Coordinates of C-alpha atoms and ligand atoms in Angstrom, one line a residue:
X260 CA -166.5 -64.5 -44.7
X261 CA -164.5 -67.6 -42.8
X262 CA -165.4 -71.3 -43.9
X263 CA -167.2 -74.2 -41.5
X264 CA -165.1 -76.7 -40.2
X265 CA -168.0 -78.7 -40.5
X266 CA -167.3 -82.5 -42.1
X267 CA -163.5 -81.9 -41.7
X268 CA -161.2 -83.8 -40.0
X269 CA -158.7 -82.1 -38.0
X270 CA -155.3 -83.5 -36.4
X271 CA -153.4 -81.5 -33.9
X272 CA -150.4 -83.2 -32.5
X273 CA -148.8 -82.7 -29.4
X274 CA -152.9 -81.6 -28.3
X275 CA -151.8 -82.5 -24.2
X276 CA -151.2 -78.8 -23.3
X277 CA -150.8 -75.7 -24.4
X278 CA -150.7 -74.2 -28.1
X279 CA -151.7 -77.6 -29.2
X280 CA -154.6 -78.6 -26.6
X281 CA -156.2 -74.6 -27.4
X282 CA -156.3 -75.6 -30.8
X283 CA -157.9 -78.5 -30.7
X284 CA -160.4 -77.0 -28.5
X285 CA -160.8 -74.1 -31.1
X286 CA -161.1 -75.9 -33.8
X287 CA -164.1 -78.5 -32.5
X288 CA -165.5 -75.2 -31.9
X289 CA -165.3 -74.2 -35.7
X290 CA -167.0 -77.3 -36.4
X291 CA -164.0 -79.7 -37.0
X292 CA -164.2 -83.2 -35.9
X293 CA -160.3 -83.5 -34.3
X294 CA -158.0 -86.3 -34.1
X295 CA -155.3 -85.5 -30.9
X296 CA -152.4 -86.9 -30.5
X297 CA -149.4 -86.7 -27.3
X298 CA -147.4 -89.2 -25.4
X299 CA -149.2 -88.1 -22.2
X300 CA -152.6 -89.6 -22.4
X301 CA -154.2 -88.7 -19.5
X302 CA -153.4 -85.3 -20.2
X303 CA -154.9 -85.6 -23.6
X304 CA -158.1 -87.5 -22.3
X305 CA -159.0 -84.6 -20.2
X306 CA -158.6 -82.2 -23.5
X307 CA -161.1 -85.0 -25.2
X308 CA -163.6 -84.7 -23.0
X309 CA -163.2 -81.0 -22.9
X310 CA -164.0 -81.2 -26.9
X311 CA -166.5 -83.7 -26.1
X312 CA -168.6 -81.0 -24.1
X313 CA -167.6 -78.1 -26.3
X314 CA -169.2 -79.6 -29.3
X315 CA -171.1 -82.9 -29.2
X316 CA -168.1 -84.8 -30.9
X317 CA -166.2 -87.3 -29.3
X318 CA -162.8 -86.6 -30.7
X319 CA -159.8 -89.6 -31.4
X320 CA -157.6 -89.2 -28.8
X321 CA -154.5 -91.5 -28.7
X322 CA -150.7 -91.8 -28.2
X323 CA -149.0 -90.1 -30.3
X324 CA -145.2 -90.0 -30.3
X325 CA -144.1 -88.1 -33.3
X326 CA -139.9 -89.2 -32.3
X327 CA -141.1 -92.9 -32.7
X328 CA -142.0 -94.1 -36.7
X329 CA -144.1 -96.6 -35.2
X330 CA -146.0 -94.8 -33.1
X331 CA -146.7 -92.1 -36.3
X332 CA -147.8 -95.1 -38.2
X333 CA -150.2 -96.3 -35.6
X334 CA -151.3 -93.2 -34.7
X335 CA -152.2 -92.4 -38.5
X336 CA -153.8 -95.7 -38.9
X337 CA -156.2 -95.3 -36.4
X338 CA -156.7 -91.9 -37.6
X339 CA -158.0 -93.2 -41.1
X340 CA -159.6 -96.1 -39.8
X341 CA -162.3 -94.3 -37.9
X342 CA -162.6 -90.9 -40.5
X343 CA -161.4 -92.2 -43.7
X344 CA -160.1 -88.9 -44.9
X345 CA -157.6 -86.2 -43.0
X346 CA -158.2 -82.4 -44.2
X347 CA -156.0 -80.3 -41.8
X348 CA -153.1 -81.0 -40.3
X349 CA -151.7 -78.9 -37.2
X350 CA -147.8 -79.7 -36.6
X351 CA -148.3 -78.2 -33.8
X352 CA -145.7 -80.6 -31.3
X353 CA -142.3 -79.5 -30.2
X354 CA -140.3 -78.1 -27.7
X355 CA -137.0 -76.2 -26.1
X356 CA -134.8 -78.1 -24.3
X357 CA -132.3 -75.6 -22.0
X358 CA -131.1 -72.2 -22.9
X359 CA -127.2 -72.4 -22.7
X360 CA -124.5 -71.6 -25.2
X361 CA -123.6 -74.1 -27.4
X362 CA -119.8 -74.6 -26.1
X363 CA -121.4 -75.1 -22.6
X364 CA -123.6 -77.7 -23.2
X365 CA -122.9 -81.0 -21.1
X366 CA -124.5 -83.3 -22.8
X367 CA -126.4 -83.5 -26.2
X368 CA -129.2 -85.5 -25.6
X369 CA -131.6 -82.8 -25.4
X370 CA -130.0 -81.3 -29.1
X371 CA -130.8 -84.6 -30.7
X372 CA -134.4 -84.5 -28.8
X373 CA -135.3 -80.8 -30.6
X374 CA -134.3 -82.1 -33.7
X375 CA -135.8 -85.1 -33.8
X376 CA -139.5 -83.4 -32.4
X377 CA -139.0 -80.2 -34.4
X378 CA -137.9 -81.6 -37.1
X379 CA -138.0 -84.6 -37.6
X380 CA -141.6 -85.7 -36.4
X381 CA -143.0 -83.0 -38.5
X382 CA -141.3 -84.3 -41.6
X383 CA -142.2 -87.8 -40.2
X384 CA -146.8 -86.7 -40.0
X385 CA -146.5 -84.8 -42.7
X386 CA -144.7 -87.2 -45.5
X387 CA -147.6 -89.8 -44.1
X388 CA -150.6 -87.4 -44.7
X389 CA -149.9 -85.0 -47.9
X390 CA -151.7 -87.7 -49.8
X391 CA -154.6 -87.8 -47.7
X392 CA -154.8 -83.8 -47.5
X393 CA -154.3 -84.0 -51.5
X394 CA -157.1 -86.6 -51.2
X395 CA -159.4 -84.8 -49.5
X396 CA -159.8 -81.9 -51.7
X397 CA -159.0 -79.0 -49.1
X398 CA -156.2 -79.7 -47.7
X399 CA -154.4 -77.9 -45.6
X400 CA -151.0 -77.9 -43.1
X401 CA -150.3 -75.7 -40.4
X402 CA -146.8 -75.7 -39.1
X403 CA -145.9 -74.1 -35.8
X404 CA -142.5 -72.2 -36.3
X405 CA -141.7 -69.3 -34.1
X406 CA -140.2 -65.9 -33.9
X407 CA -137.1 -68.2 -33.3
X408 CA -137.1 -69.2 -36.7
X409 CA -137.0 -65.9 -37.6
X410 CA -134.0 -64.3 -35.4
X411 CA -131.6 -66.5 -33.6
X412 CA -130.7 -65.6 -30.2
X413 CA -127.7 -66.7 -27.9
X414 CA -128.1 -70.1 -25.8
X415 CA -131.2 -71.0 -28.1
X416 CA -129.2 -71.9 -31.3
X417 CA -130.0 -75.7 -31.7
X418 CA -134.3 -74.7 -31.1
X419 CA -134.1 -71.2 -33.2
X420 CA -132.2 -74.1 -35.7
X421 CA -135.0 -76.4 -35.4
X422 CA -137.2 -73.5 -35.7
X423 CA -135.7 -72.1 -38.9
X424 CA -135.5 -75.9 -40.6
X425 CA -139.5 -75.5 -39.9
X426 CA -139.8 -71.9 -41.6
X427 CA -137.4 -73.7 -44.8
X428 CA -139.4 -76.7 -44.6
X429 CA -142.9 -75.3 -44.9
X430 CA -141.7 -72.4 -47.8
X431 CA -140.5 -76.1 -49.7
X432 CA -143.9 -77.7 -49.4
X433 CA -146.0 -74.6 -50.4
X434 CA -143.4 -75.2 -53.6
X435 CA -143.9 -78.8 -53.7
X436 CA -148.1 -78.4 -53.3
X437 CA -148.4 -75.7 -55.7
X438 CA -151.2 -76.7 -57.9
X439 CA -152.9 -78.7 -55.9
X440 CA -155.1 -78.5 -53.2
X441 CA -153.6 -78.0 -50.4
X442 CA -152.8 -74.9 -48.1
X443 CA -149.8 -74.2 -46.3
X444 CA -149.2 -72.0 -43.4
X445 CA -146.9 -70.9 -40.6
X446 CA -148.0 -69.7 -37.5
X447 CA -144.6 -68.2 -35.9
X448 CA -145.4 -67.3 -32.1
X449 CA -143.0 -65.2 -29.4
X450 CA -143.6 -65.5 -26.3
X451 CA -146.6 -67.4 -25.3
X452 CA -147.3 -68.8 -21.2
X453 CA -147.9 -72.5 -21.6
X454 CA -145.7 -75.4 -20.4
X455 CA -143.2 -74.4 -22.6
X456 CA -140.5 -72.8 -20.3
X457 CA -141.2 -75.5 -17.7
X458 CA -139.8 -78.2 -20.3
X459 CA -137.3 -75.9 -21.8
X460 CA -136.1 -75.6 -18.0
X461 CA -136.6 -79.3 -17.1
X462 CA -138.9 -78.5 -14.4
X463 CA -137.7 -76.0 -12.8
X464 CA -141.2 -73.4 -12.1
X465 CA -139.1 -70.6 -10.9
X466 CA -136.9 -70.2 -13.4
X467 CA -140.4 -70.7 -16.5
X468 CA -142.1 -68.0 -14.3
X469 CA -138.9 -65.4 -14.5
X470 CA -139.5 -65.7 -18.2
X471 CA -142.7 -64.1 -18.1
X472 CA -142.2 -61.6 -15.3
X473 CA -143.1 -58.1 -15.7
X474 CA -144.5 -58.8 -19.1
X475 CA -147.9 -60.0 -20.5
X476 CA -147.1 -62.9 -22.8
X477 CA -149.3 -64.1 -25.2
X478 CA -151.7 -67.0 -24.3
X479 CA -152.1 -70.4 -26.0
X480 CA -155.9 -69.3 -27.0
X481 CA -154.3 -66.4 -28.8
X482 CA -152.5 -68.6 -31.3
X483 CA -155.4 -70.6 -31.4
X484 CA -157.4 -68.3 -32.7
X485 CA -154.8 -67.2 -35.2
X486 CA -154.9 -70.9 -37.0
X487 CA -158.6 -71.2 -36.6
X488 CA -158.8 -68.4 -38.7
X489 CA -156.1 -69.1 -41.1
X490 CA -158.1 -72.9 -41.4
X491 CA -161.3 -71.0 -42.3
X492 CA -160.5 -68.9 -44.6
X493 CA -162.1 -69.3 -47.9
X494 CA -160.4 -72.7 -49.7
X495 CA -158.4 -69.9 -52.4
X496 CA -156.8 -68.2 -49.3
X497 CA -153.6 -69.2 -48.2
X498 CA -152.6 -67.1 -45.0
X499 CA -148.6 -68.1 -45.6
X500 CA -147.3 -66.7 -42.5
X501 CA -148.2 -65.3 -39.0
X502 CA -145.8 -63.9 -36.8
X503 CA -147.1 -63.3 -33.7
X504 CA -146.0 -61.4 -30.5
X505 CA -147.4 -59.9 -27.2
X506 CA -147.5 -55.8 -27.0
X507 CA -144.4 -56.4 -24.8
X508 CA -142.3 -58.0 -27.3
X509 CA -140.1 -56.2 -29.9
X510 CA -137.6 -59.3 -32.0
X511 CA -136.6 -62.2 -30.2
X512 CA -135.1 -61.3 -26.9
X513 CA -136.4 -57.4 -26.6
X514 CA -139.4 -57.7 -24.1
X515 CA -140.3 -54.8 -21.7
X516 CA -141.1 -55.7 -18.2
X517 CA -142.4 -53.5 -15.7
X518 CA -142.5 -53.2 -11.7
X519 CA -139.0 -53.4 -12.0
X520 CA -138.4 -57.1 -13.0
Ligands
NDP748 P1 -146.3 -77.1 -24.3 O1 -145.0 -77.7 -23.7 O2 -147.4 -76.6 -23.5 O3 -146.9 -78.2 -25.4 C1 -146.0 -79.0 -26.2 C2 -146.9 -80.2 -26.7 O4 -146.0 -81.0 -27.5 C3 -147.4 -81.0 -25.5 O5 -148.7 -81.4 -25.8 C4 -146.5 -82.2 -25.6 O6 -147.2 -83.4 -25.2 C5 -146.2 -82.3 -27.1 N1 -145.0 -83.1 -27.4 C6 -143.8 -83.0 -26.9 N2 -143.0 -84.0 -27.4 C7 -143.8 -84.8 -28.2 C8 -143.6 -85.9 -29.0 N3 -142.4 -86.5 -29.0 N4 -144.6 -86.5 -29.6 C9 -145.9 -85.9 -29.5 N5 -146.1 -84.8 -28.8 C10 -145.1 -84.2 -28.2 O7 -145.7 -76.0 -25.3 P2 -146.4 -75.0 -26.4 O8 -147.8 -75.3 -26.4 O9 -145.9 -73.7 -26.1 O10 -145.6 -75.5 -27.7 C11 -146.3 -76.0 -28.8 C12 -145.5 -75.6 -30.0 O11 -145.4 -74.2 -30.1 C13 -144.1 -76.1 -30.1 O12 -143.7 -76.5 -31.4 C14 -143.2 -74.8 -29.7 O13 -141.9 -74.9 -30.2 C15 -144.1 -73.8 -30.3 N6 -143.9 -72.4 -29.9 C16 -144.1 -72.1 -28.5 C17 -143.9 -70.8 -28.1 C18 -144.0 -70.5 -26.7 O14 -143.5 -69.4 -26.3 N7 -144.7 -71.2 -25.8 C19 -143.5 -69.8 -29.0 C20 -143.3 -70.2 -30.4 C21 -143.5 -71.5 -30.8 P3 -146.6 -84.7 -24.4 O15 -145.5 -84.2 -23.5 O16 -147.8 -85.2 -23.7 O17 -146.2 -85.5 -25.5
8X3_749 C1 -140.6 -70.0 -28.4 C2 -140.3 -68.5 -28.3 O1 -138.7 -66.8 -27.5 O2 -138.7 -68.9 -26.3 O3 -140.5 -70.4 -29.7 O4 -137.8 -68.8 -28.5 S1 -138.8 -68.3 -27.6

């Protein structure tokens, strides 16, 4: 029997699209009340007035650039200010930047930008908050990892790296949080159709569509579903880990297609 979200506030970063705007939208559903943050903020007004109809509450929906200290500050400010307390936390933004071997990369820009969304701005929202989840009595984190923190695969080493500094990072702070009350889980996600490839290819739509040819990839309401019910589980449960594939995925890079693509 799953727990209300009811009287809990929720933040989902990098809510514009995607794995991050499904969740947001799942958990108002649960009965969270949802603080959203992205640098796109007309992207992320359209998911706030999505919550808004879904479930009565008008979420906080504001810039949110987890690269940019003051922006995390501002954003967690704002965040207190109108709830007072923060009970889950969904590190939910990041991203892939190209898919080429390490010796071929021109420039590293795009290394530094993984690591410092992956990584860092995870770090960055979650140092801010542990008190405030500690605070509130049922606290919980959700990190986003991915099958790529699991298996590294060629021309994805700096994002499996990210991915596998999220994995390390989130088995520290169920250490670290041991005792009190706050839960810690990984949702770790293969394939899933959101605008993931198109940022990972910088735009280019053909080349995100080939990755999901043939195949049925998982959709962003799929993981959504898997952290709204890690989130209401009863307070005592802590789901540590959920790796998550489609039917046509097998390890990172094994994926059967059919119609011959
Ligand atoms: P999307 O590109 O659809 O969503 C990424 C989200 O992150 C957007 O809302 C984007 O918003 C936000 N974001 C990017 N940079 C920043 C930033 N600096 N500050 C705040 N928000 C930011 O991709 P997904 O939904 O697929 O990705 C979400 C997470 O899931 C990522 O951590 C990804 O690594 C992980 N994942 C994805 C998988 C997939 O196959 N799709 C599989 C496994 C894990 P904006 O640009 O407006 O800031
Ligand atoms: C995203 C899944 O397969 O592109 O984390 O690395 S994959």
């Amino acid at each position: 029997m799953g727990i209300s979200g009811r009287g809990k506030i929720a933040i989902v970063t990098g809510a514009s699209s995607g794995i991050g705007e499904a969740t947001a939208i799942a958990l108002a559903e649960a009965g969270f009340q949802l603080a959203v943050g992205a640098r796109r903020v007309e992207k992320l007004s359209a998911v706030a007035t999505e919550i808004e109809r879904i479930s009565g509450s008008k979420p906080l929906a504001l810039a949110l650039d987890v690269t940019d200290t003051q922006s995390v500050d501002a954003f967690i400010a704002a965040v207190l200010e109108r709830f007072g307390k923060v009970h889950v936390l969904v590190n939910n933004a990041g991203k892939a930047l190209g898919r080429d071997p390490i010796d071929e990369v021109a420039n590293e820009a795009d290394w530094q930008e993984m690591l410092d969304t992956n990584v860092m701005g995870l770090l960055r929202m979650t140092r801010r908050l542990v008190p405030h989840l500690i605070a509130s009595g049922e606290g919980h984190i959700v990190n986003i990892g991915s099958t790529a923190g699991h298996e590294a695969y060629a021309g994805g080493g700096v994002y499996c790296g990210t991915k596998f500094a999220v994995r390390a990072i989130t088995g520290a702070l169920r250490q670290e949080l041991l005792g009190k009350p706050v839960r810690v889980t990984s949702i770790d996600p293969g394939m899933v159709e959101t605008e993931f490839s198109i940022v990972r290819f910088h735009g280019d739509k053909a080349r995100a569509d080939a990755v999901y040819a043939g195949m049925r990839p998982l959709t962003a309401a799929d993981i959504a579903d898997c952290i709204a019910f890690a989130v209401t589980r009863p307070v005592h449960v802590n789901i540590d880990d959920m790796i998550i594939t489609s039917i046509d995925q097998a390890g990172a890079t094994r994926v059967a297609r059919r119609d011959g693509q």
